[in-house]
Tab-separated table of C-alpha atoms in Angstrom:
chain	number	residue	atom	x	y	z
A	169	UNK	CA	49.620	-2.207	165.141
A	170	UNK	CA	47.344	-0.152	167.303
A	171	UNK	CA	43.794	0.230	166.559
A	172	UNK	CA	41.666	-2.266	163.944
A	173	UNK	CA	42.172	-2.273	160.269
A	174	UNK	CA	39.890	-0.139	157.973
A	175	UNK	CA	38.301	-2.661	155.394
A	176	UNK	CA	37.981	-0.773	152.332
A	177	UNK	CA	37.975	-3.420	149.556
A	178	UNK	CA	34.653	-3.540	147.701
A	179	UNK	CA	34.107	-7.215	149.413
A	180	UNK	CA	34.336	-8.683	151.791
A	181	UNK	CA	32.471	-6.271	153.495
A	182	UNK	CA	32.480	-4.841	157.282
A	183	UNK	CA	29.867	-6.865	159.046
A	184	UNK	CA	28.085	-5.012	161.464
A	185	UNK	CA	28.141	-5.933	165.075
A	186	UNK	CA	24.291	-7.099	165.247
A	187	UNK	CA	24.667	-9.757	162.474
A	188	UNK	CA	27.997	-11.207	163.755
A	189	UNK	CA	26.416	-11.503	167.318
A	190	UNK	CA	23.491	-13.351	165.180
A	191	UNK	CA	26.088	-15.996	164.327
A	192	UNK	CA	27.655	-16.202	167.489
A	193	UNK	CA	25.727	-19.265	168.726
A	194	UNK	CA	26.026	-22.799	169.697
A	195	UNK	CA	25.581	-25.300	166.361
A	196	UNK	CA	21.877	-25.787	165.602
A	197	UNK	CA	19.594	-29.051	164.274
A	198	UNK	CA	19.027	-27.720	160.420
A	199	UNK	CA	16.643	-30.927	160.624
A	200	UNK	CA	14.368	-29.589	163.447
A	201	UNK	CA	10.905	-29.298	163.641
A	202	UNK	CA	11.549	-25.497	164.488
A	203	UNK	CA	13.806	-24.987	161.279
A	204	UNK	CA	11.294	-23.650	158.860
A	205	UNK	CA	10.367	-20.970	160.868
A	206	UNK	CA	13.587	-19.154	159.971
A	207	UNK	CA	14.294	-20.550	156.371
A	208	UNK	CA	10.983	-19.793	155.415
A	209	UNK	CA	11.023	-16.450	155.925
A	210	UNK	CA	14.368	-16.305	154.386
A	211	UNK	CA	13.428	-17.007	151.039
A	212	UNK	CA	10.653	-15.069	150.972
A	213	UNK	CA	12.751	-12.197	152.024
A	214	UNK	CA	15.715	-12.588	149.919
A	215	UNK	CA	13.121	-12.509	147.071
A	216	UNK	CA	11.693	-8.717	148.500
A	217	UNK	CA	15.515	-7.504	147.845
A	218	UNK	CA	15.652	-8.946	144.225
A	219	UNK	CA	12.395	-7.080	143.622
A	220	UNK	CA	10.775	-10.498	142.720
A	221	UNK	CA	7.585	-11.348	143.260
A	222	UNK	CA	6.697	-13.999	140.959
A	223	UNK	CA	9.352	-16.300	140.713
A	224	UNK	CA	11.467	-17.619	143.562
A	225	UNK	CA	15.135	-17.537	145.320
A	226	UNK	CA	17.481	-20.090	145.735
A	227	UNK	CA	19.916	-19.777	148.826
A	228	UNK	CA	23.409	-22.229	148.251
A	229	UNK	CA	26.063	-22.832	150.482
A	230	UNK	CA	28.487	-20.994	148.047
A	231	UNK	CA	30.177	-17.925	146.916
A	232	UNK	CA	28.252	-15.944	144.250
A	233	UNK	CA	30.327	-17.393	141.721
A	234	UNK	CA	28.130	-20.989	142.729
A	235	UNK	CA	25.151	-18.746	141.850
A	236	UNK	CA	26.445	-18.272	138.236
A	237	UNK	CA	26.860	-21.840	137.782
A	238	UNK	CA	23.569	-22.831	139.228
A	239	UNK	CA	21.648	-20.142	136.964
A	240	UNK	CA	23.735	-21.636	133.684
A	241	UNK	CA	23.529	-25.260	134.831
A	242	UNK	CA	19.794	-25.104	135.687
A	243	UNK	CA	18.287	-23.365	132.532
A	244	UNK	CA	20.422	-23.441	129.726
A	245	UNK	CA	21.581	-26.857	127.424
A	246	UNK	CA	24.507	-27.779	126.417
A	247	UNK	CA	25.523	-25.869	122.925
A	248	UNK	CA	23.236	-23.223	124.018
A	249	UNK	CA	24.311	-19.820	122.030
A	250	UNK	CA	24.284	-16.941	124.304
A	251	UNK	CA	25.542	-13.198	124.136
A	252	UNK	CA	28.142	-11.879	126.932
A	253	UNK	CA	30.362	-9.091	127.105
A	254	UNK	CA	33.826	-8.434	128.489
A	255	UNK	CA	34.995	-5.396	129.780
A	256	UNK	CA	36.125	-6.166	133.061
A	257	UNK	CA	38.131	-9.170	135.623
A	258	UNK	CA	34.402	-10.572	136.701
A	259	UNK	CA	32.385	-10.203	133.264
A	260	UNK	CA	35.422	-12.336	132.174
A	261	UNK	CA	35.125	-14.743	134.456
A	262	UNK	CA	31.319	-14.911	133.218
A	263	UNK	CA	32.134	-15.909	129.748
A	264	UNK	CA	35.234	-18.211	131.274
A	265	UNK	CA	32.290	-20.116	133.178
A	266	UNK	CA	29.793	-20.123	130.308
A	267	UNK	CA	32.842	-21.435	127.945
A	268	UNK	CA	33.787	-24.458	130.417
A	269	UNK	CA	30.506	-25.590	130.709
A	270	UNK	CA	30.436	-25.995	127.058
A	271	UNK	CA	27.960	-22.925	125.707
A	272	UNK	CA	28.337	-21.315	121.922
A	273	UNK	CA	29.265	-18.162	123.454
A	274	UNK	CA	29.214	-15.247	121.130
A	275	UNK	CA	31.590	-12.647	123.048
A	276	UNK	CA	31.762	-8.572	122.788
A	277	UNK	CA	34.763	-6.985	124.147
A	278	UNK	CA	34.609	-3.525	124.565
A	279	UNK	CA	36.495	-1.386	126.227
A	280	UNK	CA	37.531	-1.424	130.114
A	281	UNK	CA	35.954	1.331	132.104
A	282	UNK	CA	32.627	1.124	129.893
A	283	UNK	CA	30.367	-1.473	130.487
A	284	UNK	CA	27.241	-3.329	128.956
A	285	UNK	CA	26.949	-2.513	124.576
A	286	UNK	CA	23.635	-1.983	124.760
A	287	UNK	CA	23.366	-0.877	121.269
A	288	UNK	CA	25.588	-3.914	120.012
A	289	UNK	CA	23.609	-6.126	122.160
A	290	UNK	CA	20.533	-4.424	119.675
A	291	UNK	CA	22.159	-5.055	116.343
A	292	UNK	CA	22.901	-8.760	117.707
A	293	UNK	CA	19.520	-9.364	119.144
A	294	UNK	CA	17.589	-7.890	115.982
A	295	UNK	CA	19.591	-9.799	113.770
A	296	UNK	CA	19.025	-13.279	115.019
A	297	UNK	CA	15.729	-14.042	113.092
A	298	UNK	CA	16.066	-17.647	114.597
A	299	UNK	CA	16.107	-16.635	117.721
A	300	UNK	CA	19.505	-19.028	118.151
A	301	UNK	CA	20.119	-16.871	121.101
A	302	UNK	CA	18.607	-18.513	123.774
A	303	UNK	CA	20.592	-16.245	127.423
A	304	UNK	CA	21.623	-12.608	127.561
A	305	UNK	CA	24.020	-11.709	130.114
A	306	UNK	CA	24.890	-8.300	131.888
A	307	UNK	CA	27.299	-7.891	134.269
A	308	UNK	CA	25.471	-5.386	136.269
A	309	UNK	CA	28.039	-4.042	138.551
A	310	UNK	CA	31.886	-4.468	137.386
A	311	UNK	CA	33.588	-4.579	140.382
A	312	UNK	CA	37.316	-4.542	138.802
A	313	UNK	CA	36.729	-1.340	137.182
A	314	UNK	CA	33.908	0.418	139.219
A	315	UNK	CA	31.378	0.859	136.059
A	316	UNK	CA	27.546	-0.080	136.239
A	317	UNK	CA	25.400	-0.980	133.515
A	318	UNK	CA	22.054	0.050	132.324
A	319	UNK	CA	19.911	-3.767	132.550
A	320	UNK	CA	16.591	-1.745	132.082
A	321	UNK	CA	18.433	-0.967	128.894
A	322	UNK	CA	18.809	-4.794	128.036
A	323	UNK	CA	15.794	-6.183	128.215
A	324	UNK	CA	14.152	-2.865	126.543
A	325	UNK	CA	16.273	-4.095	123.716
A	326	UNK	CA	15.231	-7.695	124.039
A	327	UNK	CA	11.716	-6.198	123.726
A	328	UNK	CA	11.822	-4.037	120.740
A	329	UNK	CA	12.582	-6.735	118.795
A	330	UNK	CA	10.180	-9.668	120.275
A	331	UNK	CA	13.177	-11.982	121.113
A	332	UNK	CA	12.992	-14.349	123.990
A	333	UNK	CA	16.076	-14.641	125.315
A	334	UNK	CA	16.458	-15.140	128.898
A	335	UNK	CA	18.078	-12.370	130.880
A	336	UNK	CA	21.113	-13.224	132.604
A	337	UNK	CA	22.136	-10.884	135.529
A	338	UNK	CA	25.345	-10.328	137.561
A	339	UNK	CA	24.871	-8.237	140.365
A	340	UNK	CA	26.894	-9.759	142.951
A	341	UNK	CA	28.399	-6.480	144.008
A	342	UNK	CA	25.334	-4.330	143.202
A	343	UNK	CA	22.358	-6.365	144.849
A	344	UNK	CA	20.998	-4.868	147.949
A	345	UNK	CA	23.144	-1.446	147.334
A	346	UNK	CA	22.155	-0.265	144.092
A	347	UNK	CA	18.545	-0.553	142.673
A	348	UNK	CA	17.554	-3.599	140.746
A	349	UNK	CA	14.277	-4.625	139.668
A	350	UNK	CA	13.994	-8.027	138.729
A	351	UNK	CA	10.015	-8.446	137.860
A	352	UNK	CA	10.120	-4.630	136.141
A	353	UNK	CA	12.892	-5.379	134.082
A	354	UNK	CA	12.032	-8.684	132.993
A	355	UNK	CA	15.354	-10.320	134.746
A	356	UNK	CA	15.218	-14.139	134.828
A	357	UNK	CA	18.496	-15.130	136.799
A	358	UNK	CA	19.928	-12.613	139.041
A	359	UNK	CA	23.118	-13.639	141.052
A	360	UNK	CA	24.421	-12.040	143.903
A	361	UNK	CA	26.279	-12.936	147.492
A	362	UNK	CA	26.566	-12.495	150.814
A	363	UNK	CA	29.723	-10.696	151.414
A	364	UNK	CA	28.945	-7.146	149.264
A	365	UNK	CA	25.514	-5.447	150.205
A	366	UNK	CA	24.136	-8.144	152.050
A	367	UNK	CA	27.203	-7.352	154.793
A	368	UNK	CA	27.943	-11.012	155.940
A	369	UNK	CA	30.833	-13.325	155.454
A	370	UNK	CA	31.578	-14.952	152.286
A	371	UNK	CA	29.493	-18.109	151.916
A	372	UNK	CA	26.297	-17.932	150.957
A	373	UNK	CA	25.315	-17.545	146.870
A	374	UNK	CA	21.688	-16.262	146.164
A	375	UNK	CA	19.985	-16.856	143.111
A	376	UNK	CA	16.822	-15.026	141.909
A	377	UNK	CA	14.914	-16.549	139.035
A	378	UNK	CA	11.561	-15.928	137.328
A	379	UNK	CA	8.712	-18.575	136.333
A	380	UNK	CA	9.971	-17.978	132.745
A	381	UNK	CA	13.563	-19.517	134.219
A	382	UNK	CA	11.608	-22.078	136.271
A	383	UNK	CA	9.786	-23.446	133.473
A	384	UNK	CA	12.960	-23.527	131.025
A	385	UNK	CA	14.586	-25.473	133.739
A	386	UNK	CA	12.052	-28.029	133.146
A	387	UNK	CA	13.412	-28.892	129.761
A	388	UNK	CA	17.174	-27.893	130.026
A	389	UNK	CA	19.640	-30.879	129.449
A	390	UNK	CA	22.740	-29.333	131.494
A	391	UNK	CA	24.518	-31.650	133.898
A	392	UNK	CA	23.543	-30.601	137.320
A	393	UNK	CA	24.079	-32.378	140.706
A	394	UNK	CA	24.562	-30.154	143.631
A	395	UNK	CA	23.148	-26.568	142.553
A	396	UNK	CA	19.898	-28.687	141.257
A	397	UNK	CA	16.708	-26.749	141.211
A	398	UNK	CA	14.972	-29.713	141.134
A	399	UNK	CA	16.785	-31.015	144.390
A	400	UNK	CA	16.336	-27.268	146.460
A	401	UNK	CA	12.706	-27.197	145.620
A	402	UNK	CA	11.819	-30.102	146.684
A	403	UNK	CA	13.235	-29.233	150.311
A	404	UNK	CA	13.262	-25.899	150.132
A	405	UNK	CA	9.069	-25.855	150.159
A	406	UNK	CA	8.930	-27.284	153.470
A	407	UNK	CA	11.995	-24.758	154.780
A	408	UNK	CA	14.922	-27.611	154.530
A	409	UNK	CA	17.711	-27.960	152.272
A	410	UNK	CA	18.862	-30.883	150.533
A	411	UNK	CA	22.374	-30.830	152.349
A	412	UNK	CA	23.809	-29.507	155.216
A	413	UNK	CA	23.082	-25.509	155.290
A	414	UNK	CA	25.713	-22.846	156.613
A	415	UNK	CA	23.313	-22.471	159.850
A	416	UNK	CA	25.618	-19.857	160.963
A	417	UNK	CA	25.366	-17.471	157.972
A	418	UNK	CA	21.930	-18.078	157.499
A	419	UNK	CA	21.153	-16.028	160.995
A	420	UNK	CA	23.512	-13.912	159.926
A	421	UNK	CA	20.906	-13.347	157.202
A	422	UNK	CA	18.114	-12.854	158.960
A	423	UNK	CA	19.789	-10.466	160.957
A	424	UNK	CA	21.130	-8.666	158.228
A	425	UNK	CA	17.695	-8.680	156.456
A	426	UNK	CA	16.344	-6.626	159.424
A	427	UNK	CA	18.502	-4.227	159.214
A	428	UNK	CA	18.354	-3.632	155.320
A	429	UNK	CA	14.191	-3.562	156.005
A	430	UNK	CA	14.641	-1.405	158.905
A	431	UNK	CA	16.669	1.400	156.660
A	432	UNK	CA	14.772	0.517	153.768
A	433	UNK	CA	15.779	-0.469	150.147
A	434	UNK	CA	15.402	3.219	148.633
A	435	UNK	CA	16.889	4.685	151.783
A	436	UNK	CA	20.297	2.443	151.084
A	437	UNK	CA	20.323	3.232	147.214
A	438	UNK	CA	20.227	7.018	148.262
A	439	UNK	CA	22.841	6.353	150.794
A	440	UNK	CA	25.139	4.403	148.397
A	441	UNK	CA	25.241	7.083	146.184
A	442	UNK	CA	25.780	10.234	148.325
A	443	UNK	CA	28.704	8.392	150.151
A	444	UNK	CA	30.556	7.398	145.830
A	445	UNK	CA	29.981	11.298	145.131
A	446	UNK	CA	32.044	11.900	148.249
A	447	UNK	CA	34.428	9.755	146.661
A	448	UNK	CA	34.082	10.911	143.062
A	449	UNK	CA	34.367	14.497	144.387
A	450	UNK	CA	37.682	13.221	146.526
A	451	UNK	CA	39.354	11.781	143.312
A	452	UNK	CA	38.281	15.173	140.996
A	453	UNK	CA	40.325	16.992	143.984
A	454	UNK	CA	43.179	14.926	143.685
A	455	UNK	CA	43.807	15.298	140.075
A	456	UNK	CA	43.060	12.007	139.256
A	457	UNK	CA	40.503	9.965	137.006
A	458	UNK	CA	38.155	7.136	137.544
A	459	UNK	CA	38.298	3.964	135.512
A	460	UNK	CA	34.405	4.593	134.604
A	461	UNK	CA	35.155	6.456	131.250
A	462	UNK	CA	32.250	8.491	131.710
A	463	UNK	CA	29.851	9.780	134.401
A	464	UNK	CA	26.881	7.660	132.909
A	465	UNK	CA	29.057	4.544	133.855
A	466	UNK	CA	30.256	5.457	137.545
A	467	UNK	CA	29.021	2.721	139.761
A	468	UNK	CA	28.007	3.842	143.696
A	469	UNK	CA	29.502	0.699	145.116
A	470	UNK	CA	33.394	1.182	144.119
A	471	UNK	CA	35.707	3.432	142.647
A	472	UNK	CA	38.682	2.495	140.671
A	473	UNK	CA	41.023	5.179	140.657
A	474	UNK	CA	43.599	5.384	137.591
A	475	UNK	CA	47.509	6.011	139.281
A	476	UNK	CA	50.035	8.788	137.204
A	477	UNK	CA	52.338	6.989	134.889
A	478	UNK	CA	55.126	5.380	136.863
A	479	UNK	CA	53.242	4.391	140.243
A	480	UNK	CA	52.882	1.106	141.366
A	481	UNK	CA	49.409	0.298	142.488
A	482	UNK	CA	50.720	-2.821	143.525
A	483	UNK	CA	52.997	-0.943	146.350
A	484	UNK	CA	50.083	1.563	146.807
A	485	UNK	CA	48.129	-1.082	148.436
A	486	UNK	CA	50.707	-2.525	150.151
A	487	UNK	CA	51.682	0.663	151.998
A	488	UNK	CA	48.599	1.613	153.070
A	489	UNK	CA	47.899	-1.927	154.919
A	490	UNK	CA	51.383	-2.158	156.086
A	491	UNK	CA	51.897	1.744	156.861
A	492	UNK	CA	48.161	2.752	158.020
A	493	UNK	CA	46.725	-0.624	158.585
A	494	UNK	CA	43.787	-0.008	155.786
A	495	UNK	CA	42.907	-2.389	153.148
A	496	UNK	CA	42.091	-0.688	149.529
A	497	UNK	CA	41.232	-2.833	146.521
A	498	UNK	CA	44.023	-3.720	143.917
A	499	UNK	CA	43.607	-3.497	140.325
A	500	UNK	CA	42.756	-7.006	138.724
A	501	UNK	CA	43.723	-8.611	135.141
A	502	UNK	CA	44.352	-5.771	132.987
A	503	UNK	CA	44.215	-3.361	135.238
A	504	UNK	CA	46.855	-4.765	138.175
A	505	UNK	CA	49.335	-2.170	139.095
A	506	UNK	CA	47.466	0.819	137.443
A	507	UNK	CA	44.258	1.666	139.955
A	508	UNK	CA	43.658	1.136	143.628
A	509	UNK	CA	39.688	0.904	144.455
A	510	UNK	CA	38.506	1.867	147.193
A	511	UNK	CA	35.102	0.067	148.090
A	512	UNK	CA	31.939	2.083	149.299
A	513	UNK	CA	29.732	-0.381	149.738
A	514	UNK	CA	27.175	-2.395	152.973
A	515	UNK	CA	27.276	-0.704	156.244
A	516	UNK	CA	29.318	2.384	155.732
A	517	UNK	CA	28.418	5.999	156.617
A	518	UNK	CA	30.241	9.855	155.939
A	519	UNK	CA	33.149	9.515	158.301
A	520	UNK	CA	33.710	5.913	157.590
A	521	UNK	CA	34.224	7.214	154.014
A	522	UNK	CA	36.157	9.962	155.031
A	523	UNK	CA	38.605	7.286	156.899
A	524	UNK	CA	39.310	5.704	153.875
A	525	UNK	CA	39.827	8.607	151.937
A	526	UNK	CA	42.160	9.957	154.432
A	527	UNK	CA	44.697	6.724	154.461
A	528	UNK	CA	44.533	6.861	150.495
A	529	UNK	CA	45.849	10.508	150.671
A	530	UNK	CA	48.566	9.484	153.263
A	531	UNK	CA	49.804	6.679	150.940
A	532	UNK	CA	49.446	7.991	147.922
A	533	UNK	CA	51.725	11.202	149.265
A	534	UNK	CA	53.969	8.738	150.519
A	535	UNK	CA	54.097	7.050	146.990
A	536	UNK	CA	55.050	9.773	145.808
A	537	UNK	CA	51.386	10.816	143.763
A	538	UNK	CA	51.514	14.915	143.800
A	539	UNK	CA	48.600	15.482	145.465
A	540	UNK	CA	47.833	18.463	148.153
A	541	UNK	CA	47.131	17.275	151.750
A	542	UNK	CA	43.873	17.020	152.540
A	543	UNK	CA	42.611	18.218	149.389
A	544	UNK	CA	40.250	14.821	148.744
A	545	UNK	CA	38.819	15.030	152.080
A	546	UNK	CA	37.734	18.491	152.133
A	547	UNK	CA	35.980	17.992	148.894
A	548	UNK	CA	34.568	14.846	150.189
A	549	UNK	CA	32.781	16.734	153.200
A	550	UNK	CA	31.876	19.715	151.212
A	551	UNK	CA	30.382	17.460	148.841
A	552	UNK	CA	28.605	15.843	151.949
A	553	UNK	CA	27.513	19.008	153.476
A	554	UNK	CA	26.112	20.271	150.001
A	555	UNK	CA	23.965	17.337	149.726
A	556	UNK	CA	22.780	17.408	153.471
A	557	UNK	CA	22.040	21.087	153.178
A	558	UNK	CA	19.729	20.624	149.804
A	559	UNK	CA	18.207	17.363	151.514
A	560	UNK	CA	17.100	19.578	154.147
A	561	UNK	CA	16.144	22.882	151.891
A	562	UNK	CA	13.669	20.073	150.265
A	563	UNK	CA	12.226	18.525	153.489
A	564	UNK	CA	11.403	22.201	154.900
């Protein structure tokens, strides 16, 4: 097929052409004097992303999914109670984890397309005199069903009630694209990867944790071998690892790193969100609803876009890779065959955006969705040229 496909899953990510030339070198000593002088840096600029100051990042040779189990493995002890939340494929996957490794998990499933109960979470939190719970977990960013949560919310619960629990974050597909702030909003483990707004390949699992998480480490009795904290400080402080590092992805890193500086964190939040309104305002056009029930849920990383009754989103996707050579995200777990997602996420701009909306309107008219041609991507650039013209009204 002519031309190169249009990656529009919300990760893997497209990888922009300075940080794959950054990995497109010979194989390097990881054991060499020289070494530290990149790793170093690393870690103390993985940490500026997090918004973490005082504690410290961990880099593995993983996906972010390793992350989890490192932050769980690390801090917490066997028969440890701790308070999750379902309400999407990857918050599942959270408690799945957190059940295998043998935690007293006390679940809340709420309903897919909302996110985070921050008021249950309350009620919970309040009521545990003991303080029995000893991790909170928030799923920051729900990538199956495109719905962010409020962590600020979290821990200003934790607060209001003096408990202690640690604060458990997943933001694997919101880190480095949508704000977090790990030191302001008392966050003790936050999780993310390499292949969603850090815009590298798969392979690399970061893990942000604060003194409070450090020193609980000291204590925890979990099992723990490879994703040891103990083990990665130890090398980490003089810039080496305690196994082989992906040497690769790691200047892949640092070239990514430059570019998110160069732009600059709040500059790439902004950015995030004006390109999801173009989407939101492509979907409203259409005729068709998000997944996010409401507006107060709609993440600025991914959409996923409910189908009429009687379309396959399984087909969907497949006719737009096979017909138009672009890759949309499918619908996961309870969701499969029912939304396509388009991802708006890492290095992406307004025509990029408007490429992906353009291939959904070809296939969805081709699946047979009534939709009028061309309708999402006018609404798309009118909602781009709106926002350019007030940006500008304001700088005057």
């Amino acid at each position: 097929m002519a031309g190169y496909n249009h990656l529009f899953i919300p990760g893997p990510t497209n990888v922009p052409e300075q940080v794959r030339q950054a990995m497109n070198l010979p194989m390097e000593d990881m054991r060499s004097p020289h070494y530290p002088e990149l790793t170093l840096a690393l870690f103390a600029d993985v940490k500026k992303v997090f918004k973490n100051q005082n504690g410290r990042v961990f880099i593995y040779p993983s996906s972010g999914t390793g992350a989890w189990e490192a932050a769980m493995t690390n801090v917490l002890s066997p028969g440890d109670k701790v308070l999750m939340s379902r309400f999407g494929h990857f918050s599942h996957l959270w408690v799945d984890m957190a059940e295998r490794l043998g935690f007293g998990v006390d679940c809340l499933d709420v309903e897919w397309g909302t996110g985070v109960p921050v008021e249950l979470y309350a009620k919970r939190l309040a009521a545990d005199k003991a303080h029995k719970i000893k991790a909170v977990f928030v799923t920051h960013n729900e990538t199956a069903t495109g719905v962010t949560s409020d962590v600020a919310a979290v821990r200003a619960a934790l607060d209001a009630c003096g408990h202690p629990a640690l604060l458990f974050v997943d933001g694997v597909s919101s880190i480095g694209s949508i704000d977090l702030r790990q030191d302001e909003w008392g966050v003790d483990c936050a999780v993310s990867g390499s292949q969603k707004g850090f815009m590298l390949p798969a392979g690399l699992g970061f893990l942000s944790v604060s003194q409070k998480a450090l020193e609980a480490a000291q204590t925890a009795r979990h099992m723990r071998c490879y994703f040891s904290f103990e083990d990665m400080i130890k090398t980490n402080d003089t810039g080496y690892f305690p196994y082989t590092p992906p040497t690769q992805l790691l200047r892949g890193l640092r070239a990514a790193l430059d570019l998110i500086f160069e732009e600059g964190l709040e500059n790439i939040f902004a950015r995030h969100h004006h390109l999801a309104n173009g989407v939101r305002a492509a979907v409203s056009a259409w005729g068709l609803k998000l997944c996010a029930a409401e507006p107060k849920w709609h993440s600025d990383t991914v959409s996923a876009i409910r189908l009429p009754e009687g379309i396959d989103g399984v087909k969907v996707i497949k006719h737009a890779y096979c017909a138009y050579n672009t890759s949309l995200g499918s619908g996961l777990s309870k969701a499969a065959g029912k939304v396509f997602r388009i991802g708006h996420l890492g290095s992406l701009n307004e025509v990029m955006v408007l490429g992906a909306l353009g291939a959904a309107e070809l296939t969805l008219l081709d699946c047979g969705v009534r939709i009028e041609a061309g309708s999402g991507v006018a609404a798309a650039i009118n909602q781009f040229r709106s926002a350019a013209a007030i940006a500008a009204a304001k700088a005057a």
